[in-house]
Short mmCIF file of C-alpha atoms and ligand atoms in Angstrom, two decimals:
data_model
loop_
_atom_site.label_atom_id
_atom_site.label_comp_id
_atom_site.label_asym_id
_atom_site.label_seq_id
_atom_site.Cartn_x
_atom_site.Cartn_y
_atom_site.Cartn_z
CA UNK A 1 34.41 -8.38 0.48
CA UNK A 2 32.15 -6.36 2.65
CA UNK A 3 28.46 -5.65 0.65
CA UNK A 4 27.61 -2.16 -0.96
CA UNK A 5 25.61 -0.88 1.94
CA UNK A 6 28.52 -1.17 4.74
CA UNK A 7 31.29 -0.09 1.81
CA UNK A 8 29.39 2.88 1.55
CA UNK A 9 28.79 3.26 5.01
CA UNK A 10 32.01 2.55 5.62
CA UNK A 11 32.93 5.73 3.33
CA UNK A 12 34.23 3.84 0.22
CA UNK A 13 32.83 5.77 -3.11
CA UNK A 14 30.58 3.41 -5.20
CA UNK A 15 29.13 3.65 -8.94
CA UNK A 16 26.74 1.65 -7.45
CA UNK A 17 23.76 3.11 -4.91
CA UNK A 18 22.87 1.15 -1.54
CA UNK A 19 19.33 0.80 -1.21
CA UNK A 20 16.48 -0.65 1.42
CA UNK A 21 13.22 0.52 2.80
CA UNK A 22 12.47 1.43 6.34
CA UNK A 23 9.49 -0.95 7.09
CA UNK A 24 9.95 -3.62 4.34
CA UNK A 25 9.53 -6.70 6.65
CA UNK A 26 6.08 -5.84 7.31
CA UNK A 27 2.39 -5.15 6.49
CA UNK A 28 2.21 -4.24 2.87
CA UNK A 29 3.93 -7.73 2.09
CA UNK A 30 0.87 -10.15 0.88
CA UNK A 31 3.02 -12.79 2.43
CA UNK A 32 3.74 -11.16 5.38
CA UNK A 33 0.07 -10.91 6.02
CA UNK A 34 -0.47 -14.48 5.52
CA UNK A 35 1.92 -14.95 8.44
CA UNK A 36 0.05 -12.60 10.36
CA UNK A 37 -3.49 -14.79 9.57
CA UNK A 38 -1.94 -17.63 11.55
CA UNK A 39 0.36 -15.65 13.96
CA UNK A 40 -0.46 -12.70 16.15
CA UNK A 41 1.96 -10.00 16.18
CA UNK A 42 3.55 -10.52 19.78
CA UNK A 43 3.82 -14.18 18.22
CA UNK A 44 6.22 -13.23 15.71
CA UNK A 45 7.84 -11.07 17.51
CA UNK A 46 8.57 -13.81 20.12
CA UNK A 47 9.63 -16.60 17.68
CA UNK A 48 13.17 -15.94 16.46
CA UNK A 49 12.41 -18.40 13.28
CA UNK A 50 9.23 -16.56 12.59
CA UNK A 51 11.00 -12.76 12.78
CA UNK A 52 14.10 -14.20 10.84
CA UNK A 53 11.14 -16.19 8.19
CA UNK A 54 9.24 -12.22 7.80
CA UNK A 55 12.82 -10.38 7.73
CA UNK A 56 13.54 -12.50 4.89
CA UNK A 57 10.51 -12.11 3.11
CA UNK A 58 11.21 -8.73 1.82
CA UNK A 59 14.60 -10.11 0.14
CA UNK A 60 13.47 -13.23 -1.51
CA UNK A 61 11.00 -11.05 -3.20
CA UNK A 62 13.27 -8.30 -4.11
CA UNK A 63 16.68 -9.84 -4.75
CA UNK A 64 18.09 -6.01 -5.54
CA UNK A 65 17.55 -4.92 -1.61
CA UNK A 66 21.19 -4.36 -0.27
CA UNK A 67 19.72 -3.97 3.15
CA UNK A 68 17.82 -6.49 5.55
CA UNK A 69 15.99 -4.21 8.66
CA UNK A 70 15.63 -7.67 11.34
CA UNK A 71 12.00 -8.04 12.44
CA UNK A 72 11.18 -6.47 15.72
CA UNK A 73 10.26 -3.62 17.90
CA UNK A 74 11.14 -0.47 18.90
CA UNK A 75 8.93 -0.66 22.12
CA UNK A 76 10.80 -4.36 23.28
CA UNK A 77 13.25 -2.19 25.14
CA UNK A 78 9.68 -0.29 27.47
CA UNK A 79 8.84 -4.43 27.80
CA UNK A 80 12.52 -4.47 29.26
CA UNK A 81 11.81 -1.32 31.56
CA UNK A 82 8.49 -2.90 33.14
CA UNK A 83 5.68 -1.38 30.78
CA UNK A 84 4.40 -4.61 29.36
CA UNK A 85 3.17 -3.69 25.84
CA UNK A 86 0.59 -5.25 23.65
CA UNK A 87 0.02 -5.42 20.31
CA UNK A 88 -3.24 -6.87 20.71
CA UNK A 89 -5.63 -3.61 18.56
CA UNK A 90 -3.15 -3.44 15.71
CA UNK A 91 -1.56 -0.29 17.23
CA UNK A 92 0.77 -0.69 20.40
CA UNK A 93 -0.68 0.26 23.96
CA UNK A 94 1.36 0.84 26.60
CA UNK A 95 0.08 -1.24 29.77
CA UNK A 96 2.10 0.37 32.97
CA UNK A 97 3.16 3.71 32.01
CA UNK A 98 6.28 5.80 33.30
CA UNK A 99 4.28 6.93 36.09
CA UNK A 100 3.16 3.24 37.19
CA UNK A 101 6.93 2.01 37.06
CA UNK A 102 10.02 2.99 39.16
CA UNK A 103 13.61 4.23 38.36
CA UNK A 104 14.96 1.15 40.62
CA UNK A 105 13.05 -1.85 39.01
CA UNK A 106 15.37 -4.33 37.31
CA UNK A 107 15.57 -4.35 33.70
CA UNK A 108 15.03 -7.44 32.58
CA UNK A 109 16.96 -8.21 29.32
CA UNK A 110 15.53 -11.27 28.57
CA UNK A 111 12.93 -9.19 26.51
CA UNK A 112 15.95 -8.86 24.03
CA UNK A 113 16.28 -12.90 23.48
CA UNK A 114 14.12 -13.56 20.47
CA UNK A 115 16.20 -10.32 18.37
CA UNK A 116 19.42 -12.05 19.35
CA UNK A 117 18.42 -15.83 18.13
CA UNK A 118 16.78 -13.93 15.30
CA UNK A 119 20.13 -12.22 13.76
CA UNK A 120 22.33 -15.01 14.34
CA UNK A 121 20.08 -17.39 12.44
CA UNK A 122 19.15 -14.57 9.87
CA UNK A 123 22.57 -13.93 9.06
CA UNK A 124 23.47 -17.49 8.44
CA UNK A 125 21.14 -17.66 5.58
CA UNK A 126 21.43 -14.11 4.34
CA UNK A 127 22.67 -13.66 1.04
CA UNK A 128 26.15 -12.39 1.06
CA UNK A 129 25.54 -9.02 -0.79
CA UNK A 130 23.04 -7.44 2.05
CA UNK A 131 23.42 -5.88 5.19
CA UNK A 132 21.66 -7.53 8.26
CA UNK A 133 20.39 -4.03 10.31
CA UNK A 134 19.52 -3.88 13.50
CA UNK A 135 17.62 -1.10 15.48
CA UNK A 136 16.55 0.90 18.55
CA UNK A 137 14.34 3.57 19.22
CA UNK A 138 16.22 6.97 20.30
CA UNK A 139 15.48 7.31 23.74
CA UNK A 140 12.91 10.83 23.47
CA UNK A 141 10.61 8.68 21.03
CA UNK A 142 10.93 6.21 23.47
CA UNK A 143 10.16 8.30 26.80
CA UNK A 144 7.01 9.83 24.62
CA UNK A 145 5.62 6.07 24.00
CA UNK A 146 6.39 5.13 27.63
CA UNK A 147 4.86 8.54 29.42
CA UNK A 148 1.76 8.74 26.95
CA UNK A 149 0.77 5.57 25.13
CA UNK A 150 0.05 7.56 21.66
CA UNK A 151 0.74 11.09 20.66
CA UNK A 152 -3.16 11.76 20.63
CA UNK A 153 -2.68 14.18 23.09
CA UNK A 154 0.36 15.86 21.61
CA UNK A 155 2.99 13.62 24.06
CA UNK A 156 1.09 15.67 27.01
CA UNK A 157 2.48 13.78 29.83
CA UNK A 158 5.70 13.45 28.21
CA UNK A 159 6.20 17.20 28.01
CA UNK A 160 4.80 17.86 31.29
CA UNK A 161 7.50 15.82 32.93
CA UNK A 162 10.15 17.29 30.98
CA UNK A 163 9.26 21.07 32.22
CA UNK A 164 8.13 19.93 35.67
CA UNK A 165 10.35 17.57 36.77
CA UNK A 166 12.95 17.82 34.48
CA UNK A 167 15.33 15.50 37.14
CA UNK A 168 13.14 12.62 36.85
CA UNK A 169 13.04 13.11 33.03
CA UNK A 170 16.59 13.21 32.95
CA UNK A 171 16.93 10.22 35.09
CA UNK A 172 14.83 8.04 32.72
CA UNK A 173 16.22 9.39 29.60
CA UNK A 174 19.50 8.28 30.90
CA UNK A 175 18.16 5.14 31.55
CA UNK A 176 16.47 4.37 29.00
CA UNK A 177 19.55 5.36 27.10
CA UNK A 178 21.56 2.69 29.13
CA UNK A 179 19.32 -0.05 28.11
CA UNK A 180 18.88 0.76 24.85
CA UNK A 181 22.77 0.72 24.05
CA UNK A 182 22.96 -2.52 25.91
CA UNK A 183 20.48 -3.82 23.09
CA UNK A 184 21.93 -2.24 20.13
CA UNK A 185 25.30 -3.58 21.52
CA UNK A 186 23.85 -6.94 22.05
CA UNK A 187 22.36 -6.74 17.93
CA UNK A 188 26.05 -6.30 17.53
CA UNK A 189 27.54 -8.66 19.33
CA UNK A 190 24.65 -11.20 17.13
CA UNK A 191 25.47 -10.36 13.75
CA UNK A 192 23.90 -6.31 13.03
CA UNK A 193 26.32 -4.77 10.71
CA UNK A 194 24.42 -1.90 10.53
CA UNK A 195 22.08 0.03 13.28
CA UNK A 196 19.65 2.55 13.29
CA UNK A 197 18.31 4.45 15.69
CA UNK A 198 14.63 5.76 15.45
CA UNK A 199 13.60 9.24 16.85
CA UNK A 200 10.35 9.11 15.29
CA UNK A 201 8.43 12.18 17.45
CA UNK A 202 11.72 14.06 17.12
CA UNK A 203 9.44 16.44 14.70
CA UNK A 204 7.18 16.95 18.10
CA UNK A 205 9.82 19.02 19.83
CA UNK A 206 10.49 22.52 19.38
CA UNK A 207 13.94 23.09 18.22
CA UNK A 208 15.05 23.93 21.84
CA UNK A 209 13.39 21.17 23.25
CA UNK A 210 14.98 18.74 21.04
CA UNK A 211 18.79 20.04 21.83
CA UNK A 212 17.93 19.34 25.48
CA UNK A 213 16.15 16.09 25.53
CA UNK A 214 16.67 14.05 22.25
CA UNK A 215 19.97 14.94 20.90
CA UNK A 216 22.16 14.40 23.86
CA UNK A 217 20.23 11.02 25.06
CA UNK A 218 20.82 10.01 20.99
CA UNK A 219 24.33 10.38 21.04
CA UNK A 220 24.82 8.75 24.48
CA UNK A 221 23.27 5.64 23.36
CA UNK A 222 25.20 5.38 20.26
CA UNK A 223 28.90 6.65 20.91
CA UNK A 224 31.61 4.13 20.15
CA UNK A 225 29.50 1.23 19.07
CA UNK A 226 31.53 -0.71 16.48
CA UNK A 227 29.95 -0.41 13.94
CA UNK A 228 28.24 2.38 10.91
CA UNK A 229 25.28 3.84 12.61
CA UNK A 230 22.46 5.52 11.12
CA UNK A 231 20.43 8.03 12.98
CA UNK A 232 16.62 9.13 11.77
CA UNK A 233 15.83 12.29 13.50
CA UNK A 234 12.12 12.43 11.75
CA UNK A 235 11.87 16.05 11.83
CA UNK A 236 11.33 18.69 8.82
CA UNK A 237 14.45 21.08 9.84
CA UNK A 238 17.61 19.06 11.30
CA UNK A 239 19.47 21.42 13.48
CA UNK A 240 22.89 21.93 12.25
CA UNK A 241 24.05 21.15 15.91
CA UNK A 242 24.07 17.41 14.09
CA UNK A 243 27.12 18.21 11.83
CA UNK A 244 29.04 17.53 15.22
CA UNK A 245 26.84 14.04 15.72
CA UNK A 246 29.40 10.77 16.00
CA UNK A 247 27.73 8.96 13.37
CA UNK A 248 28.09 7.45 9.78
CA UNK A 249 24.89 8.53 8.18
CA UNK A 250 21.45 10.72 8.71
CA UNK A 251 18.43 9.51 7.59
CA UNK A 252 16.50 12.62 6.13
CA UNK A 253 12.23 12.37 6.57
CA UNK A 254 10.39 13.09 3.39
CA UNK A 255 9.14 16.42 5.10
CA UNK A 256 12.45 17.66 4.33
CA UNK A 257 15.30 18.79 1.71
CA UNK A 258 17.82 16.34 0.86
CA UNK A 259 19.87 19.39 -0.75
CA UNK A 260 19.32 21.36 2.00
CA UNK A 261 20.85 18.29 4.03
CA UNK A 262 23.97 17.55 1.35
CA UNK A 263 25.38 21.38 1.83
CA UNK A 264 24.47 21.34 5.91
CA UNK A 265 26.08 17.62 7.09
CA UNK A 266 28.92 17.47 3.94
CA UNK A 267 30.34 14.65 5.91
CA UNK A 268 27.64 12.37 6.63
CA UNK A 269 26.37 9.94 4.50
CA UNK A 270 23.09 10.69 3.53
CA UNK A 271 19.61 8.53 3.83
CA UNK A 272 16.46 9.05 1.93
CA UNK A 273 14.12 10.45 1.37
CA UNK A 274 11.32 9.64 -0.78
CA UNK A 275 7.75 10.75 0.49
CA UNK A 276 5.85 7.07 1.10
CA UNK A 277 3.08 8.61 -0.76
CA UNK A 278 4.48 9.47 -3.38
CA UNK A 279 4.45 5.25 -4.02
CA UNK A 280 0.79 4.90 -4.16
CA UNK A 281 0.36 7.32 -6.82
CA UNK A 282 0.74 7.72 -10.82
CA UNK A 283 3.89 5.54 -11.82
CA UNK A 284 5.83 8.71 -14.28
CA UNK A 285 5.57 10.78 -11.01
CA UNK A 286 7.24 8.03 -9.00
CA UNK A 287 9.95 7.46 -11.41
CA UNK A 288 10.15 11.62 -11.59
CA UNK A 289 10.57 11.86 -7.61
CA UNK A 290 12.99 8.92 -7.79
CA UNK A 291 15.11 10.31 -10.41
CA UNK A 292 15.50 13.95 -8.81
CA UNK A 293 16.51 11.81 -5.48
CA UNK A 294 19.13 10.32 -7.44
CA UNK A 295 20.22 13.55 -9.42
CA UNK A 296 20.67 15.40 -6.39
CA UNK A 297 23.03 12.74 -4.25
CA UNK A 298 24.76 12.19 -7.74
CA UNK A 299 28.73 12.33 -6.06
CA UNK A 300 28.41 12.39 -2.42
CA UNK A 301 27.67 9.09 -0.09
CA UNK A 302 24.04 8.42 -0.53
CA UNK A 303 21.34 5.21 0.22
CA UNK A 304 18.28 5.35 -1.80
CA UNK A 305 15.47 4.81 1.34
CA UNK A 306 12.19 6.63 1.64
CA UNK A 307 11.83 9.40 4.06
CA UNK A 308 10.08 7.09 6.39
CA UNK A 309 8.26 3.70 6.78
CA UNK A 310 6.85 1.93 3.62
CA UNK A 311 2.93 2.28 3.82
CA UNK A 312 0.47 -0.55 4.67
CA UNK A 313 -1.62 0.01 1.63
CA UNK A 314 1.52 0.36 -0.61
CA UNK A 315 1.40 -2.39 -3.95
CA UNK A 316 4.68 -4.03 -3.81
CA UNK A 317 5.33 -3.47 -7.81
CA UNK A 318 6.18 0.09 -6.81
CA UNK A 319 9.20 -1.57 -4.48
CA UNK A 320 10.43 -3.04 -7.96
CA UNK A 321 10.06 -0.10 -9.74
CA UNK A 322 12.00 1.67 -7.52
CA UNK A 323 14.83 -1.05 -7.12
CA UNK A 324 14.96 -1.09 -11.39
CA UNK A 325 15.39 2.62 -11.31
CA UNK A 326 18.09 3.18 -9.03
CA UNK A 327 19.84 0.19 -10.45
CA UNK A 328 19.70 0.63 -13.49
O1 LIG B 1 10.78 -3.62 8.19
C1 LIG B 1 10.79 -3.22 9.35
O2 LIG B 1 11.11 -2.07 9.61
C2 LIG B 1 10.40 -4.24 10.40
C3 LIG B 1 10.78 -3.99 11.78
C4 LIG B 1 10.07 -2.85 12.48
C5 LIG B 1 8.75 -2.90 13.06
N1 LIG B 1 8.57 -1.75 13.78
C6 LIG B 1 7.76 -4.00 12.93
C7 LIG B 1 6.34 -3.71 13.17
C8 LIG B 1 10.62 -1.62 12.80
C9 LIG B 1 11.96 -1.03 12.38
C10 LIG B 1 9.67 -0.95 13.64
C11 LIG B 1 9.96 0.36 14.23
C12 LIG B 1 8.91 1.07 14.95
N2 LIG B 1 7.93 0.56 15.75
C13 LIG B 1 8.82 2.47 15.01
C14 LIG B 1 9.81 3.44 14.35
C15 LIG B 1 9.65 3.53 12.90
C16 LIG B 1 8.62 4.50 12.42
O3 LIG B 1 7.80 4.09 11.60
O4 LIG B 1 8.68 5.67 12.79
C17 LIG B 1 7.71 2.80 15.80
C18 LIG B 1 7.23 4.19 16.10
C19 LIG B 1 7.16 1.57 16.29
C20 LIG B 1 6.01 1.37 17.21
C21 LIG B 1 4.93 0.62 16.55
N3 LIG B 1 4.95 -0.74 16.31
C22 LIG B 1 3.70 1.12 16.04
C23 LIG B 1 3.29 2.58 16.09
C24 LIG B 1 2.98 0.04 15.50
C25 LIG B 1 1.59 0.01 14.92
C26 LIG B 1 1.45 0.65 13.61
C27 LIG B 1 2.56 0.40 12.61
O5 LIG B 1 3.43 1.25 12.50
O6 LIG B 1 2.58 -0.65 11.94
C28 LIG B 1 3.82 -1.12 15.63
C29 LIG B 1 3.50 -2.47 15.16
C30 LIG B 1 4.43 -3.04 14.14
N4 LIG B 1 5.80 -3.06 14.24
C31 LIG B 1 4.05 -3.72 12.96
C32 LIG B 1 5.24 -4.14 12.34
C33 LIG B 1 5.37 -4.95 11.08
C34 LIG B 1 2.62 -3.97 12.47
C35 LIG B 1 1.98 -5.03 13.28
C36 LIG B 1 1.00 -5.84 12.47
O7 LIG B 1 -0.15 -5.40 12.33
O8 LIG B 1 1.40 -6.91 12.00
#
């Protein structure tokens, strides 16, 4: 019997609501941490027993999680295109940018070895009620990171190549859509039952903008893949040109309204969205923000997730809190 999280992808009507947290193999784990004492970042990330060890963490703690997110990177798939990233100062930077690479260099795919292993072996020892996810950044978040480093400067370079030679930014777009699909499809092909796709700077682009360059380069790299696919446009008003997106679900940022969402994409199955802040705060508002969450998906298809990633500084008693409540 297929697990709560794909049935619901999947479309089937539960009692029962899916739930995970984007970011929950990660850095406000205490154990996690300890990892990260011994093992530097690019280590993990390059040991497919350590990722599958940290993407398990989060579900041996929490044995109500009904999704497992595997450990790994968005920015593995600029390592593919040439750009050699390092983790080294906590936050990624971006060693040979767009500019410093050509359209012509080989991709080299062994970059996407260590996520393989990882999912195979992670979803031999994965209990049989959760999901194993995989994911991919959308290609725009990706061309941002790969053109600019950081969005200190407000994706400068990034936008200057998309109004100035908007060829070339089509021709990388497209291939880093390519490559990207070639990974999700390889997550696949390892044991994903699930993928999302990440378009984290989506908010960054004016609504214009984003119909030229994100949307199209989103739905390129997911079309057809075999399984439910969850896209997180991280933006505070999701065009309605989405009700036409080929996928299963949206994931809806905490910037925005998940009512707003229900009446405007009535056939997707909706993701979300509790602020991350609202977790570090007074416990009745928690439950409060939680409950009106759950009120307002009450009969349409709905996973209880926050509106983005799980904060650093977050105490993990507010993950159990959460779990009790929309379990209960
Ligand atoms: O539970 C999970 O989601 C684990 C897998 C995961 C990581 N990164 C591990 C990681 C996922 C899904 C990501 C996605 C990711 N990576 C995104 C999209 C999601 C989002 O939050 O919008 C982005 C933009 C990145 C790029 C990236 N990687 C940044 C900006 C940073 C530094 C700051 C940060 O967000 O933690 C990373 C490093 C990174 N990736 C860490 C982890 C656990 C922290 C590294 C450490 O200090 O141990």
């Amino acid at each position: 019997m297929d697990p709560l999280l794909l049935k619901v992808l999947n479309g089937v009507r539960t009692p029962e609501t899916p739930v995970w947290f984007m970011r929950q193999a990660g850095r406000f784990l205490p154990e996690y941490r300890e990892i990260r004492k011994q093992y530097a970042f690019d280590q993990v990330l390059n040991d497919p027993q350590l990722s599958k060890k940290v993407t398990l963490q989060p579900i041996q703690r929490f044995p109500k999680l009904d999704g497992a997110i595997i450990f790994s990177d968005i920015l593995i798939v600029l390592n593919a295109l040439g750009c050699n990233v390092s983790f080294e100062h906590g936050s990624p930077s971006i060693g040979r940018t767009l500019d410093q690479i050509s359209l012509n260099d080989p991709v080299d795919y062994s970059h996407f070895d260590t996520v393989q292993a990882a999912l195979k072996s992670t979803r031999l020892d994965l209990p049989s009620h959760v999901t194993l996810i995989g994911f991919a950044g959308a290609p725009w978040t990706l061309f941002a990171y790969a053109c600019d480093g950081s969005n200190k400067n407000g994706w400068k370079k990034a936008k200057e190549l998309l109004t100035q030679k908007p060829l070339e930014a089509e021709a990388w777009l497209s291939k880093i859509s390519r490559v990207t699909r070639d990974l999700l499809l390889l997550q696949i092909a390892s044991g994903a039952q699930v993928v999302q796709l990440f378009d984290s700077w989506a908010g960054d682009l004016s609504n214009d903008e984003y119909l030229s360059w994100a949307l199209p380069y989103a739905e390129k790299t997911l079309k057809d893949l075999k399984v439910p696919r969850i896209y997180f446009p991280k933006m505070q008003e999701i065009p309605v040109q989405l009700q036409s997106f080929d996928c299963e679900a949206l994931s809806i940022s905490w910037e925005s309204s998940l009512l707003l969402a229900r009446s405007r994409f009535s056939t997707k199955i909706l993701q979300g969205n509790l602020d991350p802040k609202v977790l570090l705060g007074d416990e009745n508002e928690l439950d409060k923000h939680v409950q009106a969450i759950m009120e307002s998906m009450k009969n349409h298809g709905h996973i209880f997730n926050l509106g983005h990633g799980i904060l650093p500084q977050t105490n993990p008693k507010a993950i159990q809190r959460i779990l009790d409540m929309v379990k209960s």
